[in-house]
Amino acid sequence: MSGGVPSRARNTRRVLRGPRPEAVPVLVARACALVGVLDIAAGVFPRFRHSRMHSIAEVLPGSFGPFAAALSLSAGILLLLLAHGLRRGKRRAWRAAVALLPAGAVAQFTYRHSLIGVVISAALLAPLLRHRDQFAALPDPRSRWRALANFVLMSAGSLALGLVIVSVHPNRMVGDPSLADRITHVLYGLFGFEGPVDYQGNTSWTVGFSLGALGLLTAVTTIYLAFRPEHPAARLTEEDEARLRALLDKHGRRDSLGHFALRRDKAVVFSPSGKAAVTYRVVSGVMLASGDPIGDVEAWPGAIERFMDEARAHSWTPAVMGCSETGGEVWTRETGLDALELGDEAVVEVADFSLAGRAMRNVRQMVKRIERAGYETRVRRVRDLGEAELERIRQAAEDWRGTDTERGFSMALGRIGDASDGDCLIATAHKADEQPGPYGDLKAILHFVPWGTDGASLDLMRRDRSADPGMNELLIVAALQAAPKFGITRVSLNFAMFRSALARGEKIGAGPVLRAWRGLLVFLSRWFQIESLYKFNAKFQPRWEPRFVVYRASADLPRIGLAAMQAEGFVNLALPLPRFLRRRQKPARVCAHTVSERDARARVA
């Protein structure tokens, strides 16, 4: 399949190899986390030994000791927060760590008089300065939602740590305050006020400064994240979209997922010649591409090289979801990454499709039953629909979505009825009711995107929940039967995750490992459409095309899986706007009622 794909010399492939974690940033990050824990311990717990510097400390100003404890506590928390950025080689994390380590060392020496703490901080500062060239990664896209997340997490952490600070001085505590009194004291202390708990000696000052430092740290980091210049994730520009459409016009027949590269929430990198491109989205530090590169296969290596350079510059984890066998071969050969079979895509050849025969009996009976119930179907190009009808379809697709979270990434376009998508197909089911609903007689919608000039790829499936079961089967059959009229010879249906494991595991002679793996997949099908999508696809007697995930290392797979689930809409770590507010948003180049869920496509998990 890849005979026409150019190969590169071994030394060139080594240059393009993915940005594997360097030893120095990883070790420095771990050491930074350790120093952060030591700084927190120095600020929270009282001295457990007498110091030779005790006589010197006695002549220092009375507030200097509590201030040093608060400084040590703040530096430790910030170093823990910076450890992840240091592991990824982020330049800004390096600058902050270089500034915080001396502050933490001074605080440890002043408060606990610990020379060991100073030595540890200096030992970490030395490799940071020596290997500063390995901390050059650019920052990630920013979002002000991080300010709210920071406030929630820091507030919870400050409350928990504050309870520890209040409770670690039992011998100096006046009376026996209750848990409610201690929580109240922590809450007051975070805002800089005295609470109901009292201590003997200077301990109350130490506790007060430490709680105040926690509150100040929460406020400062939240304000910084809220008011820093926002750099949202890159969007597909009009120029980029025009170039991608030109490549799809020439080479779009190669990959059924090619048209989904036109999602406007993706970014793109082009090969030096401009004859190939890779589209991607960055999710939780993972640079996630989908499908094969767009364009001339001879120019794929150049686009892949640009993709890997971008990942290396930002210290992102590179990954590709749902590429074909040819794409997987090129990716692995040019970058040194690994590939794992993810599932199979169901492709139906229109010329071979028929409702006749025993194998199609269930589909045939269901379609006949629905037709007798009074349903009719219409299959048209988007350009042939009026604006009023398109708006009604958009509204219906939005309201019939099963979840508040819009879903879809690798196999969803994210919009319906855009003026630039006139070649898309829309199949609709209609039934006249005595009491028409808000969308008239419209009962179900299927949307297909072009796959070259002679193919179509299923985008989304939506139906009225009150409609009879079998709407999806009815509209797929209608689209396949109408396909010759539009010059379509092949139709890509749903993507079935782990299809081969399910198929082999249910056959006679399957081994215990394969049967156990199939049993796990069946169990997971209670929450994810794994087995149901495989059985749904199999109804139409398709041919199966394998799809792969390309990754850097096995340790990255959990992170890639989480990022893919976020991109597909199954996991939402951000706090979304209320639905009534989200509907009012009208992006400049996207229809007001865009939809991106793909109910009948498997999500990458």
Coordinates of C-alpha atoms in Angstrom, one line a residue:
M1 CA 0.0 0.0 0.0
S2 CA 2.9 2.4 0.6
G3 CA 5.1 1.5 -2.3
G4 CA 4.9 5.1 -3.6
V5 CA 5.8 6.7 -0.3
P6 CA 9.3 8.1 -0.3
S7 CA 11.7 6.8 2.3
R8 CA 14.4 8.8 4.1
A9 CA 17.9 8.0 5.2
R10 CA 18.4 6.7 8.6
N11 CA 20.0 9.8 9.9
T12 CA 17.1 11.9 8.7
R13 CA 14.6 9.7 10.5
R14 CA 16.6 10.2 13.6
V15 CA 16.3 13.9 13.3
L16 CA 12.5 13.6 13.0
R17 CA 12.1 11.3 15.9
G18 CA 9.5 12.5 18.4
P19 CA 10.5 14.7 21.3
R20 CA 11.2 12.1 23.9
P21 CA 11.5 13.3 27.5
E22 CA 15.0 14.4 28.2
A23 CA 16.7 12.9 31.3
V24 CA 17.7 16.3 32.8
P25 CA 14.2 17.9 32.7
V26 CA 12.6 14.8 34.2
L27 CA 15.2 14.5 37.0
V28 CA 15.0 18.2 37.7
A29 CA 11.2 18.1 37.9
R30 CA 11.3 15.3 40.4
A31 CA 13.9 17.1 42.5
C32 CA 11.9 20.3 42.3
A33 CA 8.8 18.5 43.6
L34 CA 11.0 17.1 46.5
V35 CA 12.3 20.5 47.4
G36 CA 8.8 21.9 47.3
V37 CA 7.6 19.3 49.8
L38 CA 10.6 20.1 52.0
D39 CA 9.8 23.8 51.9
I40 CA 6.1 23.1 52.8
A41 CA 7.2 20.9 55.7
A42 CA 9.6 23.7 56.8
G43 CA 6.7 26.2 56.8
V44 CA 4.1 23.9 58.4
F45 CA 5.9 21.9 61.1
P46 CA 7.7 23.4 64.1
R47 CA 11.4 22.9 64.6
F48 CA 12.1 19.4 65.8
R49 CA 15.7 20.1 66.9
H50 CA 17.7 22.8 68.6
S51 CA 19.8 24.8 66.2
R52 CA 23.2 26.4 66.6
M53 CA 21.7 29.5 65.0
H54 CA 19.1 29.8 67.7
S55 CA 21.1 32.6 69.5
I56 CA 21.3 34.5 66.2
A57 CA 17.6 34.0 65.5
E58 CA 16.7 35.5 68.9
V59 CA 18.1 38.9 67.9
L60 CA 16.2 39.0 64.6
P61 CA 13.0 41.1 64.4
G62 CA 10.1 39.3 66.0
S63 CA 8.0 39.1 62.8
F64 CA 10.9 37.7 60.7
G65 CA 10.4 34.1 61.9
P66 CA 6.7 33.9 61.0
F67 CA 7.4 35.7 57.7
A68 CA 10.1 33.1 56.9
A69 CA 7.7 30.3 57.6
A70 CA 5.1 31.9 55.2
L71 CA 7.8 32.4 52.5
S72 CA 8.9 28.8 52.8
L73 CA 5.3 27.5 52.5
S74 CA 4.6 29.7 49.5
A75 CA 7.8 28.7 47.7
G76 CA 7.1 25.0 48.3
I77 CA 3.6 25.2 46.8
L78 CA 4.8 27.1 43.8
L79 CA 7.7 24.6 43.2
L80 CA 5.2 21.8 43.3
L81 CA 3.0 23.6 40.7
L82 CA 6.1 24.2 38.5
A83 CA 7.3 20.6 38.5
H84 CA 5.0 19.6 35.6
G85 CA 6.2 22.5 33.5
L86 CA 9.9 21.7 34.2
R87 CA 9.3 18.1 33.2
R88 CA 8.1 19.3 29.8
G89 CA 11.1 21.7 29.5
K90 CA 9.0 24.9 29.7
R91 CA 11.1 28.1 29.7
R92 CA 8.7 30.1 32.0
A93 CA 8.7 27.3 34.5
W94 CA 12.5 27.4 34.5
R95 CA 12.6 31.1 35.1
A96 CA 10.2 30.8 38.0
A97 CA 12.0 27.9 39.6
V98 CA 15.3 29.8 39.4
A99 CA 13.7 32.7 41.3
L100 CA 11.9 30.5 43.9
L101 CA 14.7 28.2 44.9
P102 CA 16.9 30.9 46.5
A103 CA 13.8 32.2 48.3
G104 CA 13.0 28.8 49.6
A105 CA 16.6 28.3 50.7
V106 CA 16.7 31.6 52.6
A107 CA 13.4 30.8 54.3
Q108 CA 14.5 27.3 55.4
F109 CA 17.8 28.8 56.8
T110 CA 16.0 31.6 58.6
Y111 CA 13.1 29.7 60.0
R112 CA 14.5 26.3 60.7
H113 CA 18.2 27.2 60.5
S114 CA 18.6 24.1 58.2
L115 CA 21.9 24.0 56.3
I116 CA 20.7 20.8 54.6
G117 CA 17.7 22.6 53.1
V118 CA 20.0 25.3 51.7
V119 CA 22.3 22.6 50.2
I120 CA 19.4 20.8 48.6
S121 CA 18.1 24.0 47.0
A122 CA 21.5 24.9 45.8
A123 CA 22.1 21.4 44.4
L124 CA 18.9 21.7 42.4
L125 CA 19.7 25.3 41.2
A126 CA 23.0 24.3 39.8
P127 CA 21.7 21.8 37.1
L128 CA 18.9 24.3 36.3
L129 CA 21.5 26.9 35.4
R130 CA 23.9 24.5 33.7
H131 CA 21.2 22.9 31.5
R132 CA 19.1 26.0 30.8
D133 CA 19.3 25.2 27.1
Q134 CA 17.0 22.2 27.7
F135 CA 14.3 24.4 29.1
A136 CA 13.3 26.2 25.9
A137 CA 9.8 24.9 25.2
L138 CA 7.2 27.6 24.3
P139 CA 4.1 28.1 26.4
D140 CA 0.8 26.2 25.7
P141 CA -2.4 27.9 24.5
R142 CA -4.0 29.9 27.3
S143 CA -7.5 30.0 28.6
R144 CA -9.1 32.1 31.3
W145 CA -11.0 29.1 32.5
R146 CA -7.7 28.1 34.1
A147 CA -8.2 31.0 36.5
L148 CA -11.4 29.6 37.8
A149 CA -9.9 26.1 38.0
N150 CA -6.9 27.5 39.9
F151 CA -9.2 29.3 42.4
V152 CA -11.2 26.1 43.1
L153 CA -8.2 23.8 43.4
M154 CA -6.0 26.3 45.4
S155 CA -8.9 27.1 47.7
A156 CA -9.5 23.4 48.5
G157 CA -5.8 22.8 48.9
S158 CA -5.3 25.8 51.1
L159 CA -8.2 24.8 53.3
A160 CA -6.7 21.3 53.8
L161 CA -3.2 22.5 54.4
G162 CA -4.5 25.2 56.7
L163 CA -6.1 22.6 58.9
V164 CA -2.8 20.9 59.1
I165 CA -1.0 24.2 60.0
V166 CA -3.6 24.9 62.7
S167 CA -3.4 21.4 64.2
V168 CA 0.4 20.7 64.3
H169 CA 0.9 22.8 67.4
P170 CA -1.2 20.9 70.0
N171 CA 1.1 21.8 72.9
R172 CA 0.8 25.5 72.3
M173 CA -2.9 25.6 71.6
V174 CA -5.1 27.2 74.2
G175 CA -7.9 25.0 75.2
D176 CA -9.4 22.3 73.0
P177 CA -11.0 23.9 70.0
S178 CA -13.5 21.9 67.9
L179 CA -13.1 21.0 64.3
A180 CA -15.6 23.7 63.4
D181 CA -13.5 26.3 65.3
R182 CA -10.4 25.2 63.5
I183 CA -12.1 25.4 60.0
T184 CA -13.4 28.9 61.0
H185 CA -9.8 29.9 62.0
V186 CA -8.5 28.7 58.7
L187 CA -11.1 30.6 56.7
Y188 CA -10.5 33.8 58.7
G189 CA -6.7 33.3 58.4
L190 CA -6.9 33.0 54.6
F191 CA -8.4 36.5 54.5
G192 CA -5.8 37.8 57.0
F193 CA -8.0 38.0 60.1
E194 CA -7.7 36.4 63.5
G195 CA -9.8 33.3 64.2
P196 CA -11.2 31.7 67.3
V197 CA -8.1 29.5 68.0
D198 CA -5.4 31.0 70.2
Y199 CA -1.8 29.8 70.9
Q200 CA 0.8 30.5 73.4
G201 CA 3.8 32.6 72.5
N202 CA 4.7 33.5 68.9
T203 CA 2.9 30.5 67.5
S204 CA -0.2 32.5 66.7
W205 CA 2.0 34.8 64.6
T206 CA 3.5 31.9 62.7
V207 CA 0.1 30.3 62.0
G208 CA -1.4 33.6 61.0
F209 CA 1.4 34.4 58.6
S210 CA 1.2 30.9 57.1
L211 CA -2.6 31.1 56.5
G212 CA -2.3 34.6 55.1
A213 CA 0.4 33.4 52.7
L214 CA -1.9 30.6 51.5
G215 CA -4.7 33.1 50.9
L216 CA -2.4 35.6 49.2
L217 CA -1.0 32.9 47.0
T218 CA -4.4 31.7 45.9
A219 CA -5.5 35.3 45.1
V220 CA -2.3 36.2 43.3
T221 CA -2.2 33.1 41.1
T222 CA -5.9 33.5 40.3
I223 CA -5.6 37.2 39.4
Y224 CA -2.6 36.5 37.2
L225 CA -4.3 33.7 35.3
A226 CA -7.5 35.8 34.9
F227 CA -5.8 39.0 33.6
R228 CA -2.8 37.7 31.6
P229 CA -3.1 38.1 27.9
E230 CA -5.2 35.3 26.5
H231 CA -3.8 33.1 23.7
P232 CA -6.6 30.7 22.7
A233 CA -6.1 27.5 20.8
A234 CA -5.3 28.2 17.1
R235 CA -8.2 28.2 14.7
L236 CA -8.3 27.4 11.0
T237 CA -7.9 30.6 9.1
E238 CA -9.7 31.4 5.9
E239 CA -6.4 31.1 4.0
D240 CA -5.6 27.8 5.6
E241 CA -9.0 26.4 4.8
A242 CA -8.7 27.5 1.2
R243 CA -5.4 25.7 0.9
L244 CA -6.7 22.6 2.5
R245 CA -9.7 22.6 0.2
A246 CA -7.4 22.8 -2.8
L247 CA -5.4 19.8 -1.5
L248 CA -8.7 17.9 -1.0
D249 CA -9.8 18.6 -4.5
K250 CA -6.7 16.9 -5.8
H251 CA -6.1 14.2 -3.2
G252 CA -9.3 13.9 -1.1
R253 CA -10.2 10.5 -2.5
R254 CA -7.3 8.9 -0.5
D255 CA -8.7 9.1 3.0
S256 CA -12.4 9.1 4.1
L257 CA -11.5 11.3 7.1
G258 CA -9.9 14.0 4.9
H259 CA -12.8 16.4 4.9
F260 CA -12.9 16.4 8.7
A261 CA -9.6 18.3 8.5
L262 CA -11.7 21.3 7.7
R263 CA -13.0 21.6 11.3
R264 CA -12.4 25.2 12.3
D265 CA -11.2 24.3 15.8
K266 CA -8.1 22.7 14.4
A267 CA -4.7 24.1 13.5
V268 CA -2.6 23.1 10.5
V269 CA 1.0 22.8 9.5
F270 CA 2.0 22.5 5.8
S271 CA 4.9 20.9 4.2
P272 CA 7.7 23.2 2.8
S273 CA 6.3 22.6 -0.7
G274 CA 2.7 23.3 0.4
K275 CA 1.6 20.0 -1.2
A276 CA 0.7 18.3 2.1
A277 CA -0.6 19.3 5.5
V278 CA -1.4 17.9 8.9
T279 CA -4.2 19.2 11.0
Y280 CA -4.2 18.9 14.8
R281 CA -5.6 20.2 18.1
V282 CA -3.6 20.5 21.4
V283 CA -5.5 19.0 24.3
S284 CA -3.9 18.7 27.8
G285 CA -0.4 18.9 26.3
V286 CA -1.0 16.3 23.6
M287 CA -0.7 17.4 20.0
L288 CA -3.5 15.3 18.5
A289 CA -3.7 14.8 14.8
S290 CA -6.5 12.7 13.2
G291 CA -6.6 10.7 10.0
D292 CA -3.9 10.7 7.4
P293 CA -2.0 13.8 6.3
I294 CA -3.8 15.8 3.6
G295 CA -2.4 16.1 0.1
D296 CA 0.2 14.4 -2.1
V297 CA 1.6 11.3 -0.4
E298 CA 5.1 12.2 -1.7
A299 CA 5.0 15.4 0.4
W300 CA 3.7 13.8 3.6
P301 CA 7.2 13.5 5.1
G302 CA 7.7 17.3 4.9
A303 CA 4.4 17.9 6.7
I304 CA 5.1 15.3 9.3
E305 CA 8.5 16.9 9.9
R306 CA 6.8 20.3 10.5
F307 CA 4.3 18.6 12.9
M308 CA 7.1 17.0 14.9
D309 CA 9.1 20.3 15.0
E310 CA 6.0 22.1 16.4
A311 CA 5.6 19.4 19.0
R312 CA 9.2 19.6 20.0
A313 CA 9.2 23.4 20.2
H314 CA 6.3 23.4 22.7
S315 CA 7.2 20.1 24.4
W316 CA 3.8 18.6 23.3
T317 CA 3.2 14.8 23.2
P318 CA 2.7 13.9 19.5
A319 CA -0.1 11.5 18.7
V320 CA -2.2 10.5 15.7
M321 CA -5.7 9.0 16.0
G322 CA -7.4 7.0 13.3
C323 CA -4.8 7.0 10.6
S324 CA -5.0 4.3 7.8
E325 CA -2.4 1.6 7.3
T326 CA -0.6 3.7 4.7
G327 CA -0.6 6.7 7.0
G328 CA 0.6 4.5 9.9
E329 CA 3.5 3.2 7.9
V330 CA 4.6 6.7 6.9
W331 CA 4.3 8.1 10.4
T332 CA 6.3 5.3 12.0
R333 CA 9.0 5.2 9.4
E334 CA 9.5 9.0 9.3
T335 CA 9.4 9.7 13.0
G336 CA 10.3 6.5 14.9
L337 CA 6.9 6.5 16.6
D338 CA 4.9 3.3 17.2
A339 CA 1.5 2.3 15.9
L340 CA -1.3 0.2 17.5
E341 CA -4.5 -1.0 15.7
L342 CA -7.4 0.9 17.2
G343 CA -10.4 -0.5 15.3
D344 CA -11.9 -0.8 11.9
E345 CA -13.9 1.6 9.6
A346 CA -16.9 0.2 7.9
V347 CA -17.0 1.0 4.2
V348 CA -19.9 0.0 2.0
E349 CA -19.5 -0.4 -1.8
V350 CA -22.7 1.1 -3.3
A351 CA -22.6 -1.3 -6.3
D352 CA -22.6 -4.3 -4.0
F353 CA -25.3 -3.1 -1.6
S354 CA -28.7 -4.8 -1.7
L355 CA -31.5 -5.5 0.7
A356 CA -32.0 -8.9 -0.8
G357 CA -30.7 -12.1 0.8
R358 CA -30.8 -13.7 4.3
A359 CA -28.0 -11.6 5.7
M360 CA -30.0 -8.4 5.1
R361 CA -33.3 -9.7 6.4
N362 CA -33.3 -7.8 9.7
V363 CA -32.5 -4.5 8.0
R364 CA -35.0 -5.2 5.2
Q365 CA -37.8 -6.0 7.7
M366 CA -37.1 -2.9 9.8
V367 CA -37.1 -0.6 6.8
K368 CA -40.3 -2.0 5.5
R369 CA -42.0 -1.7 8.9
I370 CA -41.0 2.0 9.2
E371 CA -42.1 2.8 5.7
R372 CA -45.5 1.2 6.4
A373 CA -45.8 3.5 9.4
G374 CA -45.8 6.5 7.1
Y375 CA -42.2 7.7 7.0
E376 CA -40.6 9.0 3.9
T377 CA -37.0 9.9 3.1
R378 CA -35.2 12.6 1.2
V379 CA -31.5 12.7 0.2
R380 CA -30.1 16.0 -1.2
R381 CA -27.0 18.0 -1.5
V382 CA -26.7 20.9 1.0
R383 CA -26.6 23.4 -1.8
D384 CA -30.1 22.2 -3.0
L385 CA -31.7 23.1 0.4
G386 CA -33.3 26.4 1.1
E387 CA -32.0 28.5 4.0
A388 CA -35.2 28.2 5.9
E389 CA -35.1 24.4 5.8
L390 CA -31.3 24.4 6.6
E391 CA -32.0 26.5 9.6
R392 CA -34.8 24.1 10.8
I393 CA -32.4 21.2 10.3
R394 CA -29.7 23.0 12.3
Q395 CA -32.1 23.7 15.2
A396 CA -33.4 20.2 15.2
A397 CA -29.9 18.7 15.2
E398 CA -28.9 21.0 18.1
D399 CA -32.0 20.1 20.2
W400 CA -31.9 16.4 19.5
R401 CA -28.3 16.1 20.7
G402 CA -28.3 13.7 23.6
T403 CA -25.8 15.6 25.8
D404 CA -25.0 19.3 26.6
T405 CA -21.4 18.7 25.6
E406 CA -20.8 18.8 21.8
R407 CA -19.0 15.7 20.8
G408 CA -16.7 14.8 17.9
F409 CA -13.2 15.5 16.6
S410 CA -11.6 13.0 14.4
M411 CA -14.8 12.0 12.5
A412 CA -17.0 15.0 12.9
L413 CA -17.1 18.3 10.8
G414 CA -18.6 20.4 13.6
R415 CA -21.2 22.2 11.4
I416 CA -24.2 21.8 9.1
G417 CA -25.2 23.8 6.1
D418 CA -22.2 26.0 5.8
A419 CA -22.0 27.8 2.4
S420 CA -18.6 26.3 1.7
D421 CA -19.9 22.7 2.3
G422 CA -22.4 22.6 -0.6
D423 CA -21.2 19.1 -1.6
C424 CA -22.3 17.5 1.7
L425 CA -25.2 15.2 1.7
I426 CA -28.2 15.4 4.0
A427 CA -30.6 12.5 4.4
T428 CA -33.8 13.3 6.3
A429 CA -36.8 11.3 7.5
H430 CA -40.3 12.8 7.5
K431 CA -43.7 11.9 8.8
A432 CA -46.8 14.1 8.9
D433 CA -48.4 14.2 12.4
E434 CA -51.7 15.4 13.4
Q435 CA -50.0 17.8 15.8
P436 CA -46.7 18.9 14.1
G437 CA -43.7 19.6 16.4
P438 CA -41.5 22.6 16.3
Y439 CA -39.7 21.2 13.2
G440 CA -42.7 20.2 11.2
D441 CA -42.6 16.7 9.9
L442 CA -38.8 16.3 10.3
K443 CA -38.0 13.2 12.4
A444 CA -34.3 12.3 11.7
I445 CA -31.2 13.6 10.1
L446 CA -28.0 12.1 8.6
H447 CA -25.2 14.3 7.4
F448 CA -22.4 13.0 5.1
V449 CA -19.3 14.9 4.0
P450 CA -17.5 14.3 0.7
W451 CA -14.9 11.6 0.3
G452 CA -13.2 12.7 -2.9
T453 CA -15.6 13.1 -5.8
D454 CA -17.1 9.6 -5.7
G455 CA -17.5 8.9 -2.0
A456 CA -19.2 10.1 1.2
S457 CA -18.3 9.7 4.9
L458 CA -20.9 9.7 7.6
D459 CA -20.7 12.8 9.9
L460 CA -23.6 12.7 12.3
M461 CA -26.9 11.0 13.0
R462 CA -29.7 12.7 14.9
R463 CA -33.3 11.8 15.4
D464 CA -36.4 12.9 17.3
R465 CA -36.6 10.8 20.5
S466 CA -40.3 10.3 19.9
A467 CA -39.8 8.8 16.5
D468 CA -40.0 5.1 15.9
P469 CA -36.8 3.0 16.3
G470 CA -34.9 2.3 13.2
M471 CA -34.5 5.8 11.9
N472 CA -30.7 5.3 11.4
E473 CA -31.2 2.1 9.4
L474 CA -33.9 3.8 7.3
L475 CA -31.7 6.8 6.4
I476 CA -28.6 4.8 5.7
V477 CA -30.4 2.5 3.3
A478 CA -32.0 5.6 1.7
A479 CA -28.6 7.2 1.3
L480 CA -27.0 4.1 -0.2
Q481 CA -29.9 3.6 -2.6
A482 CA -29.7 7.3 -3.7
A483 CA -25.9 7.3 -4.0
P484 CA -25.7 6.5 -7.7
K485 CA -27.7 9.6 -8.5
F486 CA -25.0 11.7 -7.0
G487 CA -22.1 9.8 -8.5
I488 CA -21.2 8.2 -5.2
T489 CA -19.7 4.7 -5.3
R490 CA -18.6 4.1 -1.7
V491 CA -19.9 5.3 1.7
S492 CA -17.9 5.2 5.0
L493 CA -20.1 4.4 8.0
N494 CA -19.2 4.2 11.6
F495 CA -15.8 3.5 13.1
A496 CA -15.9 0.3 15.3
M497 CA -13.4 0.3 18.1
F498 CA -11.6 -3.0 18.6
R499 CA -13.8 -4.7 16.0
S500 CA -11.3 -7.5 15.3
A501 CA -11.1 -8.5 19.0
L502 CA -14.9 -8.6 19.3
A503 CA -15.2 -10.6 16.1
R504 CA -12.5 -13.1 16.9
G505 CA -13.4 -13.4 20.6
E506 CA -16.9 -14.7 19.8
K507 CA -15.7 -17.5 17.4
I508 CA -15.3 -21.1 18.3
G509 CA -11.7 -21.9 19.3
A510 CA -10.9 -18.4 20.7
G511 CA -8.3 -18.7 23.5
P512 CA -8.9 -17.6 27.1
V513 CA -6.9 -14.3 26.7
L514 CA -8.9 -13.3 23.7
R515 CA -12.2 -14.3 25.4
A516 CA -11.3 -12.3 28.5
W517 CA -10.4 -9.2 26.3
R518 CA -13.7 -9.5 24.5
G519 CA -15.5 -9.8 27.9
L520 CA -13.9 -6.6 29.1
L521 CA -14.9 -4.8 25.9
V522 CA -18.5 -6.0 26.3
F523 CA -18.5 -4.8 29.9
L524 CA -17.1 -1.4 28.8
S525 CA -19.9 -1.2 26.2
R526 CA -22.3 -0.4 29.0
W527 CA -20.8 3.1 28.9
F528 CA -19.1 3.4 25.5
Q529 CA -20.6 2.4 22.1
I530 CA -18.1 -0.5 21.4
E531 CA -20.1 -3.7 20.8
S532 CA -23.3 -1.9 19.7
L533 CA -21.4 0.1 16.9
Y534 CA -19.7 -3.1 15.7
K535 CA -23.0 -4.9 15.4
F536 CA -24.7 -1.9 13.9
N537 CA -22.0 -1.6 11.2
A538 CA -22.1 -5.3 10.5
K539 CA -25.8 -5.1 9.4
F540 CA -24.8 -3.5 6.1
Q541 CA -22.2 -6.1 5.1
P542 CA -19.3 -3.6 4.8
R543 CA -15.7 -4.2 4.2
W544 CA -13.5 -3.4 7.1
E545 CA -10.6 -0.9 6.9
P546 CA -8.2 -0.9 9.9
R547 CA -7.4 2.3 11.7
F548 CA -4.4 3.0 13.9
V549 CA -3.2 5.2 16.8
V550 CA 0.4 6.4 16.5
Y551 CA 2.2 7.2 19.7
R552 CA 5.6 7.9 21.0
A553 CA 5.9 5.5 24.0
S554 CA 3.6 3.1 25.8
A555 CA 3.7 5.3 28.9
D556 CA 2.0 8.1 26.8
L557 CA -1.0 6.0 25.9
P558 CA -3.1 6.8 29.0
R559 CA -2.4 10.5 28.5
I560 CA -3.2 10.3 24.8
G561 CA -6.4 8.4 25.6
L562 CA -7.5 11.0 28.1
A563 CA -6.7 13.8 25.6
A564 CA -8.7 12.0 22.8
M565 CA -11.7 11.5 25.1
Q566 CA -11.5 15.3 25.9
A567 CA -11.3 16.1 22.2
E568 CA -14.2 13.8 21.4
G569 CA -16.3 15.3 24.1
F570 CA -16.5 12.3 26.5
V571 CA -14.5 14.0 29.2
N572 CA -14.9 17.7 29.9
L573 CA -12.4 19.0 32.4
A574 CA -13.3 22.7 31.7
L575 CA -16.4 24.3 33.2
P576 CA -18.8 24.9 30.3
L577 CA -21.1 27.9 29.9
P578 CA -24.8 27.3 30.5
R579 CA -26.5 26.1 27.4
F580 CA -28.7 29.1 26.9
L581 CA -25.6 31.3 26.9
R582 CA -23.6 29.0 24.7
R583 CA -26.3 29.2 22.0
R584 CA -25.9 33.0 21.7
Q585 CA -22.3 32.7 20.7
K586 CA -21.8 33.3 17.0
P587 CA -18.2 32.8 15.9
A588 CA -17.1 34.9 13.0
R589 CA -16.8 32.0 10.5
V590 CA -19.0 29.3 12.1
C591 CA -22.7 29.1 11.9
A592 CA -24.6 30.0 15.1
H593 CA -26.0 26.5 15.4
T594 CA -23.0 24.4 14.6
V595 CA -23.1 20.8 15.8
S596 CA -20.1 18.5 16.3
E597 CA -21.5 15.3 18.0
R598 CA -21.3 12.1 16.1
D599 CA -23.8 9.8 17.8
A600 CA -23.1 6.7 15.6
R601 CA -19.3 7.0 15.4
A602 CA -17.1 5.4 17.9
R603 CA -15.2 7.8 20.1
V604 CA -11.5 7.3 20.6
A605 CA -11.0 6.1 24.2

